[in-house]
N, CA, C and O of each residue as an XYZ file, in Angstrom:
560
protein
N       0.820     -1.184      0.000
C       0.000      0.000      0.000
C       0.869      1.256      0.000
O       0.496      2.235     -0.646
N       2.043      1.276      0.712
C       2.745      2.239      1.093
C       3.790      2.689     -0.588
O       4.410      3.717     -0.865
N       3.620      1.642     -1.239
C       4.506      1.734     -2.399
C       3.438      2.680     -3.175
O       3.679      3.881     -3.298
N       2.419      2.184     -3.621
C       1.513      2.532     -4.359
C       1.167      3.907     -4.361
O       1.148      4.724     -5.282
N       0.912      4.003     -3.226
C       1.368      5.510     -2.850
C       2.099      6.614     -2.761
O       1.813      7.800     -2.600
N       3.436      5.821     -2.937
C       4.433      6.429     -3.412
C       4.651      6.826     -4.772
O       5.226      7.839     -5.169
N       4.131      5.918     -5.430
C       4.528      5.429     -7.489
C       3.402      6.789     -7.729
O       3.575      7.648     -8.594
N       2.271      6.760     -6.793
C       1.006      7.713     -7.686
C       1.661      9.259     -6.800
O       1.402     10.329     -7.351
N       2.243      9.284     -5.854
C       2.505     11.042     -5.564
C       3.805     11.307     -6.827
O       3.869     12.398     -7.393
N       4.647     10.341     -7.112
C       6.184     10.167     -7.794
C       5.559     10.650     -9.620
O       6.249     11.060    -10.554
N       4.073     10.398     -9.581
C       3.493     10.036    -10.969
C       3.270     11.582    -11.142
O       3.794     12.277    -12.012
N       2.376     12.010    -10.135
C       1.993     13.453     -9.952
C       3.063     14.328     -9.824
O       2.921     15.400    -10.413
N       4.189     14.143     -9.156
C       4.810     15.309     -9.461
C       5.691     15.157    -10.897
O       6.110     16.104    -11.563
N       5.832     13.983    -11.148
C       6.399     13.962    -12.690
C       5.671     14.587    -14.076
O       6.191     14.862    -15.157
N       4.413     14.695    -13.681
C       3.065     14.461    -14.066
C       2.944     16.970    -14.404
O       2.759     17.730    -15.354
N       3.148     17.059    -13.228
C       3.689     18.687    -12.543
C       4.949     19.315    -13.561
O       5.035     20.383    -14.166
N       5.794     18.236    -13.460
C       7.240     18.706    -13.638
C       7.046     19.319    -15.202
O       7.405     20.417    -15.627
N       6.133     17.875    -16.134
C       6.476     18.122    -17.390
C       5.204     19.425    -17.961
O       5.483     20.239    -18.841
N       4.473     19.400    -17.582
C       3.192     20.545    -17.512
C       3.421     22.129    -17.058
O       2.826     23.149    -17.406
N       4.554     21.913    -16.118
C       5.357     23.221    -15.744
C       6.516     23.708    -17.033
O       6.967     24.792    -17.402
N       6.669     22.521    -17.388
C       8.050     22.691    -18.475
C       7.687     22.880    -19.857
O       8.415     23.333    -20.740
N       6.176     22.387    -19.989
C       5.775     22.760    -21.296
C       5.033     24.375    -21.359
O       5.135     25.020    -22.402
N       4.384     24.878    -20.310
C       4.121     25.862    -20.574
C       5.010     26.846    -20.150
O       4.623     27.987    -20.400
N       6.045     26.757    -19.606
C       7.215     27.611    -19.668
C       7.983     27.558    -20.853
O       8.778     28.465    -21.102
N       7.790     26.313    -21.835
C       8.079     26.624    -23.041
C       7.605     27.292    -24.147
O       8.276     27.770    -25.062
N       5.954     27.298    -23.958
C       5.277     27.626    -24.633
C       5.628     29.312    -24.484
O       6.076     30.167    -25.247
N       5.263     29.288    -23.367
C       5.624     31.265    -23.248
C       7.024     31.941    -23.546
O       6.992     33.169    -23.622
N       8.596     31.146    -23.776
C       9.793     31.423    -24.357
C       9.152     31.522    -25.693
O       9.480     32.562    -26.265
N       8.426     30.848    -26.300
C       8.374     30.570    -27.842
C       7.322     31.600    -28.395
O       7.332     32.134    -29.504
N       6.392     31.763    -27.355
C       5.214     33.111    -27.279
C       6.594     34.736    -27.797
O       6.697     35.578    -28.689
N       7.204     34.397    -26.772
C       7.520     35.833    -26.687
C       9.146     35.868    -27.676
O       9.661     36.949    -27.965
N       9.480     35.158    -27.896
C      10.765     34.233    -29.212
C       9.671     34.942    -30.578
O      10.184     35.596    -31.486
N       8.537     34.748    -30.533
C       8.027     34.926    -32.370
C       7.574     36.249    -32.203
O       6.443     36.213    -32.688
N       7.782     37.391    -31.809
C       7.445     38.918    -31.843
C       8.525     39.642    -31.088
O       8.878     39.317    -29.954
N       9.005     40.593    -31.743
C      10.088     41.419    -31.082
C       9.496     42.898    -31.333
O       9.090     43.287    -32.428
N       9.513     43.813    -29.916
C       9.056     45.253    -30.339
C      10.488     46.090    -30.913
O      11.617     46.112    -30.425
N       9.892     46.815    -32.255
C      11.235     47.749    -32.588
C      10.368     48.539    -33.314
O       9.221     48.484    -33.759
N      11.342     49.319    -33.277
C      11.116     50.242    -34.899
C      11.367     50.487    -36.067
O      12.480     50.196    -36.505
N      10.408     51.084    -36.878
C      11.007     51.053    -38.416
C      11.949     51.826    -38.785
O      12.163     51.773    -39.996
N      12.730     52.673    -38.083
C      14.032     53.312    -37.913
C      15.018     52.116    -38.157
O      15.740     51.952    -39.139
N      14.818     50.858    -36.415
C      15.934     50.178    -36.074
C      15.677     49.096    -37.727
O      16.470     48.567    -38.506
N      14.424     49.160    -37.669
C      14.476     48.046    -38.933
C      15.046     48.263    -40.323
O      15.760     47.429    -40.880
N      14.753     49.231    -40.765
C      15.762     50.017    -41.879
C      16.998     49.690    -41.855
O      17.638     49.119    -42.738
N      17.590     50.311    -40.103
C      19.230     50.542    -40.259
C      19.602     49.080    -40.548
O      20.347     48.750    -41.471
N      19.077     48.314    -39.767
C      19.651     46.903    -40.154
C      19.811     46.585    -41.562
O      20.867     46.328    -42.139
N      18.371     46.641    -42.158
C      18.458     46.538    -43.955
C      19.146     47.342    -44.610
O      19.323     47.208    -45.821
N      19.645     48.316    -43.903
C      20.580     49.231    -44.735
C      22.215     48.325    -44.028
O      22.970     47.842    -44.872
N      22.528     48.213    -42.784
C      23.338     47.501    -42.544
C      23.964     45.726    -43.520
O      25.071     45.193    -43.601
N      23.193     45.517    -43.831
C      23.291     44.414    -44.799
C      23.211     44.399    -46.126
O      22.946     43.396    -46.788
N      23.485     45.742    -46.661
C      23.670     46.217    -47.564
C      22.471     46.195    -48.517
O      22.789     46.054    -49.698
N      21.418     46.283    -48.311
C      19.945     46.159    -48.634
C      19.265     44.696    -49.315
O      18.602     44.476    -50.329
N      19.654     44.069    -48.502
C      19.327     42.592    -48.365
C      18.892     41.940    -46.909
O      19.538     41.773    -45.875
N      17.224     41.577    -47.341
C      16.714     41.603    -45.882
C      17.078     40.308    -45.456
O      17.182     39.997    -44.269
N      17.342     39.278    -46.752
C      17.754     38.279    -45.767
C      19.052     37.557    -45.070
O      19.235     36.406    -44.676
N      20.043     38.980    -45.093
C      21.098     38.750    -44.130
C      20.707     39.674    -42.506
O      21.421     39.725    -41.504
N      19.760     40.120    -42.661
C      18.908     40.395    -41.255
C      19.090     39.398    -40.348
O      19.285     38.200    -40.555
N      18.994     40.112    -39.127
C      18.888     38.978    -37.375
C      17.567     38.947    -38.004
O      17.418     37.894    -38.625
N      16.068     40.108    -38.094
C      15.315     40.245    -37.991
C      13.974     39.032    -39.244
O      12.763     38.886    -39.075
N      14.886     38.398    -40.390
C      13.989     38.358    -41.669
C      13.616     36.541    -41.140
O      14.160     35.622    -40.528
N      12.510     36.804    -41.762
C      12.094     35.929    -41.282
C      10.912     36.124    -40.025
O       9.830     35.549    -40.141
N      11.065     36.561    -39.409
C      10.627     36.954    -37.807
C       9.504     37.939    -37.806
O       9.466     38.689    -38.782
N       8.525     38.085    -36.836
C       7.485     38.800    -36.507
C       8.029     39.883    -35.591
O       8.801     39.737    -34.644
N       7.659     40.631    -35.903
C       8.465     42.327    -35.711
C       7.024     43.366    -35.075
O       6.103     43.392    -35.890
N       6.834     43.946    -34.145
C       5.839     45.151    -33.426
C       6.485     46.088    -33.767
O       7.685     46.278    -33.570
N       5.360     47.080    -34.576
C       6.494     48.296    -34.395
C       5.088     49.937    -34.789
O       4.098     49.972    -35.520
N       5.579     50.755    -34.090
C       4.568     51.750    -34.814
C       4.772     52.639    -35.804
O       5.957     52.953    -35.912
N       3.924     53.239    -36.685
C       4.291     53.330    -37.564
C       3.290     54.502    -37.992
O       2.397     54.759    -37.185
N       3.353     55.328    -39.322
C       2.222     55.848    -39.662
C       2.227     56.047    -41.089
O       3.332     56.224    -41.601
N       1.002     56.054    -41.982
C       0.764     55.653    -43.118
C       1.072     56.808    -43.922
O       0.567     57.919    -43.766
N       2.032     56.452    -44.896
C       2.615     57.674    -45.616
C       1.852     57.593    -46.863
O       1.837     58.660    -47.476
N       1.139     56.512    -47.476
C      -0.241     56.264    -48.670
C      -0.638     54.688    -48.374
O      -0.057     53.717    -47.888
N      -1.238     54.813    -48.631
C      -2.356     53.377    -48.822
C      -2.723     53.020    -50.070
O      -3.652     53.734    -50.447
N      -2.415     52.274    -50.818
C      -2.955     51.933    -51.960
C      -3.110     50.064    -52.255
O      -2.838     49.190    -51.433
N      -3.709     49.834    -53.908
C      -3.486     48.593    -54.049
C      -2.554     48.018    -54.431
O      -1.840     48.825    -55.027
N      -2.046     46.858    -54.432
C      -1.231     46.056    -54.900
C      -1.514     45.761    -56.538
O      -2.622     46.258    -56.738
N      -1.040     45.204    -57.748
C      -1.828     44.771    -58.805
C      -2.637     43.565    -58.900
O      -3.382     43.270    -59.834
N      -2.344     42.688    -57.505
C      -3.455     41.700    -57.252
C      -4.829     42.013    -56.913
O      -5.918     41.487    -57.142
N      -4.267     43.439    -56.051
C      -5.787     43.937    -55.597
C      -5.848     43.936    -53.738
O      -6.668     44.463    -52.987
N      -4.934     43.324    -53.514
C      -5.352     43.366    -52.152
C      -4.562     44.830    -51.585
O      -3.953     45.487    -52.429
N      -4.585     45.251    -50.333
C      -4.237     46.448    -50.071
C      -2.475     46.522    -49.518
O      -1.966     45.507    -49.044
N      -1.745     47.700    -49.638
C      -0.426     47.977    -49.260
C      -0.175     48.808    -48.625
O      -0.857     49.701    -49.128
N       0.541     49.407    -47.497
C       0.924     50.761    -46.477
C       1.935     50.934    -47.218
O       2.583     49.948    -47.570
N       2.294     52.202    -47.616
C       3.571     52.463    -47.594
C       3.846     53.479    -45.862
O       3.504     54.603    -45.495
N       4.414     52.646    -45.379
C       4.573     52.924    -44.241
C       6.223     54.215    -44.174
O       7.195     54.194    -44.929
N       5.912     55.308    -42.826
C       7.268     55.674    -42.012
C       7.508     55.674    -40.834
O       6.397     55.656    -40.303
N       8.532     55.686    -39.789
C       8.269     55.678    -38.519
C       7.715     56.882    -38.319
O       7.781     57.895    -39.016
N       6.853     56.571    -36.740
C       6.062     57.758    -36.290
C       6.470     59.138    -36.295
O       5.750     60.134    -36.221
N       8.340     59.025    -36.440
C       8.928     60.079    -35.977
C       9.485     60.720    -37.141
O      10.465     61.425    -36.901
N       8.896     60.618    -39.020
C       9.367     60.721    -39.868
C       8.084     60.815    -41.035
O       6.990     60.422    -40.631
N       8.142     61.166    -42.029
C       7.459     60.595    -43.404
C       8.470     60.312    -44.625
O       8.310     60.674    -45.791
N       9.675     59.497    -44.029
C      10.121     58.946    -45.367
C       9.719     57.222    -45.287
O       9.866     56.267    -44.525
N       9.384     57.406    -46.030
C       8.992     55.577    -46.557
C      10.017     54.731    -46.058
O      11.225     54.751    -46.294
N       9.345     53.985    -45.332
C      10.852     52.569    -45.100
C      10.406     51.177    -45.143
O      11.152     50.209    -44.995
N       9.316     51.139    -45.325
C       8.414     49.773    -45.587
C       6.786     49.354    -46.118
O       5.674     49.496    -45.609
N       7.233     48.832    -47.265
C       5.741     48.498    -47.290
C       4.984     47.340    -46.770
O       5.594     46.304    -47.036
N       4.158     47.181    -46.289
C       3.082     46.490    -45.675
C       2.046     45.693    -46.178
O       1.004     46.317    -46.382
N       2.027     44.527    -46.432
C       0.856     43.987    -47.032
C      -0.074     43.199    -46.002
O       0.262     43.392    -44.833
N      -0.925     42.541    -46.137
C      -2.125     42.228    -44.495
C      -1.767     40.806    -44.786
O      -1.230     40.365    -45.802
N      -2.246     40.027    -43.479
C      -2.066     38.778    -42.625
C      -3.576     38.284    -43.771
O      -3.402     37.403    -44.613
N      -4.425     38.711    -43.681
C      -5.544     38.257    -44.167
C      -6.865     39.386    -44.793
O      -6.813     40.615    -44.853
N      -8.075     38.406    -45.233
C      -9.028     39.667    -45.320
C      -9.340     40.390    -44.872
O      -9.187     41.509    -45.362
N     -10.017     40.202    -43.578
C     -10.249     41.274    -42.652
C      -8.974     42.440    -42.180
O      -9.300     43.604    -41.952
N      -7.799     42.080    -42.086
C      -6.906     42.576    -42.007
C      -6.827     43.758    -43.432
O      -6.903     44.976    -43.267
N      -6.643     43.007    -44.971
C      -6.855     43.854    -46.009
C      -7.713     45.124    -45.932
O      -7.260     46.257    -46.098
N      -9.039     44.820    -45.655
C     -10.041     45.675    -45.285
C      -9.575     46.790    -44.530
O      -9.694     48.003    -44.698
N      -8.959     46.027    -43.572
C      -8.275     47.659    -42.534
C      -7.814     47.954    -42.849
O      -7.772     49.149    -42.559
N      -6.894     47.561    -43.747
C      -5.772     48.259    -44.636
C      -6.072     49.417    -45.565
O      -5.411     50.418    -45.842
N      -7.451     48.923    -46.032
C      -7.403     49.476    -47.789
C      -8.237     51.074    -46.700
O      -8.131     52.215    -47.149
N      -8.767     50.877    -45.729
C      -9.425     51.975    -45.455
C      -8.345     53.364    -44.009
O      -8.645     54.271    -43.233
N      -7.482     52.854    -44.332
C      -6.489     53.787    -43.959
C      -6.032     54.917    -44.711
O      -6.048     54.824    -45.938
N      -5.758     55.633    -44.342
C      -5.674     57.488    -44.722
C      -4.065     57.871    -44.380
O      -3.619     57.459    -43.309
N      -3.452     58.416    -45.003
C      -2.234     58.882    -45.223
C      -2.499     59.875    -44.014
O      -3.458     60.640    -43.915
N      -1.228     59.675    -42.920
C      -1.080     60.046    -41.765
C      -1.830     59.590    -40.502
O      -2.260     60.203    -39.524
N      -1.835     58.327    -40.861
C      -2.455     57.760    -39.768
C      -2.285     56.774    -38.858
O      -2.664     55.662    -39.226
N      -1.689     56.892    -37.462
C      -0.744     56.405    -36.754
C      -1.489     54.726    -36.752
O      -2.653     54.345    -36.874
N      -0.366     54.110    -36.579
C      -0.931     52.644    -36.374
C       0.267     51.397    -35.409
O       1.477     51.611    -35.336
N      -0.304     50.371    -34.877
C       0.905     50.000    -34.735
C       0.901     48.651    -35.507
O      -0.186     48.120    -35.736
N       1.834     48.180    -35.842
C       1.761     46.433    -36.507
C       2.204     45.527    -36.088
O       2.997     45.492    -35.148
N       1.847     44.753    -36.606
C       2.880     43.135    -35.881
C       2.874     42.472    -37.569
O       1.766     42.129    -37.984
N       4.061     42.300    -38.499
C       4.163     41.991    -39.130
C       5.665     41.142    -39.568
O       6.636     41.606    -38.971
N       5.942     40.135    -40.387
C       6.586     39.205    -40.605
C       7.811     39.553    -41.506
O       7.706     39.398    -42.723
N       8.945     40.009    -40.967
C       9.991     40.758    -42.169
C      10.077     39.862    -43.534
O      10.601     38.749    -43.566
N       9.489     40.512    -44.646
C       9.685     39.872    -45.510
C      11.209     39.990    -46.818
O      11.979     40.946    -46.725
N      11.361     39.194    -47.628
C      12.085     39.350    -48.598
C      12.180     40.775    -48.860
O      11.307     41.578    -48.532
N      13.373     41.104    -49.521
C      13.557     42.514    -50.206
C      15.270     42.773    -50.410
O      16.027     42.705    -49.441
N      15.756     43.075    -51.795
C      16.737     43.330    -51.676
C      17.273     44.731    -52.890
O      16.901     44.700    -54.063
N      17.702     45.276    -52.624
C      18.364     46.766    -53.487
C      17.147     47.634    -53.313
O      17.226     48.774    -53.771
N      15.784     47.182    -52.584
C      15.083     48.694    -52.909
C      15.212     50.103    -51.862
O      16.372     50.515    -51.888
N      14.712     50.565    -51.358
C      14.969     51.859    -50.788
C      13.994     51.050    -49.614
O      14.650     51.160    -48.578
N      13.018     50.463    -49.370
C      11.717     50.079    -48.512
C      12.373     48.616    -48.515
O      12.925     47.898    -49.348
N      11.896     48.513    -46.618
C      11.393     46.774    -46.438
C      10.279     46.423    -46.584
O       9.409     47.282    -46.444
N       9.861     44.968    -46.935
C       9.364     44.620    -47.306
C       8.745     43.637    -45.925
O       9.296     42.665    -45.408
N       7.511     44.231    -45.587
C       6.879     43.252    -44.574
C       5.325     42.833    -44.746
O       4.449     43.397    -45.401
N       5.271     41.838    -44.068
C       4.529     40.789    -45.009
C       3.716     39.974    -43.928
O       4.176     39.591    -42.852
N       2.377     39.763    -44.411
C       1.545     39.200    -43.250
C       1.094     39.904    -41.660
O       1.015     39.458    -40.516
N       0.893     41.054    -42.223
C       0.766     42.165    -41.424
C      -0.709     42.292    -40.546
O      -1.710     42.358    -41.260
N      -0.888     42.324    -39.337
C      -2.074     42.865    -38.338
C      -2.115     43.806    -37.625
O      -1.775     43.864    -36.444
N      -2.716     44.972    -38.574
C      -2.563     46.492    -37.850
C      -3.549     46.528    -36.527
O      -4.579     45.895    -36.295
N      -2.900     47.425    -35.819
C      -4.181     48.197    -34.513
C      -3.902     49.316    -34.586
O      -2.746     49.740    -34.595
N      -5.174     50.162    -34.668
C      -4.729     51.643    -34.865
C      -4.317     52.153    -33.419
O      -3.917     53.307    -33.262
């Protein structure tokens, strides 16, 4: 009896150990896929790599950053684009395309000068003047 008892508290805290260890992983990996910066720091980097985003720390990666809309227009597919600058500027340093429809929608109805912040996915881009970010979910 005394064993049994032992094997089922030995079960439970093993039981603890790995349930503690997975959601302490889960939240490294939560906060591992979004980094807050700016489209200043994000530039210098793409300008640091000689305008090739994918020798970036950042490409690849989900990026927060605020921003404000220097035009809004379409893409030639049709779905919507920011030409985005940092808050603290209106020169262009990235364009923006949306995560999805509803996302598009918010997009296409944005107004030149209009603060926002994003969480978007550094995308490909190399020799242009703008990064290129991709899979984008604005909040104004």
């Amino acid at each position: 009896m005394k064993t049994t008892r032992t094997t089922r508290t030995a079960r439970a805290i093993t039981t603890a150990c790995i349930a503690a260890s997975l959601v302490a992983a889960a939240s490294l990996c939560a906060a591992q896929q979004e980094t807050k910066t700016t489209l200043t720091k994000l530039h210098q980097s793409y300008e640091k790599q000689g305008r090739r985003a994918h020798g970036m720390p950042e490409y690849g990666k989900r990026v927060q950053f605020a921003a404000v809309v220097v035009e809004a227009s379409d893409s030639f597919g049709g779905s919507a684009v920011i030409r985005a600058a940092d808050v603290r500027g209106n020169e262009e340093l990235a364009r923006l395309t949306p995560a999805d429809d509803a996302q598009n929608r918010k997009m296409g109805e944005m107004r030149s000068g209009a603060k926002f912040t994003a969480s978007c996915e550094v995308g490909f881009a190399m020799g242009s003047a703008y990064l290129t970010m991709k899979d984008c979910v604005i909040r104004p």
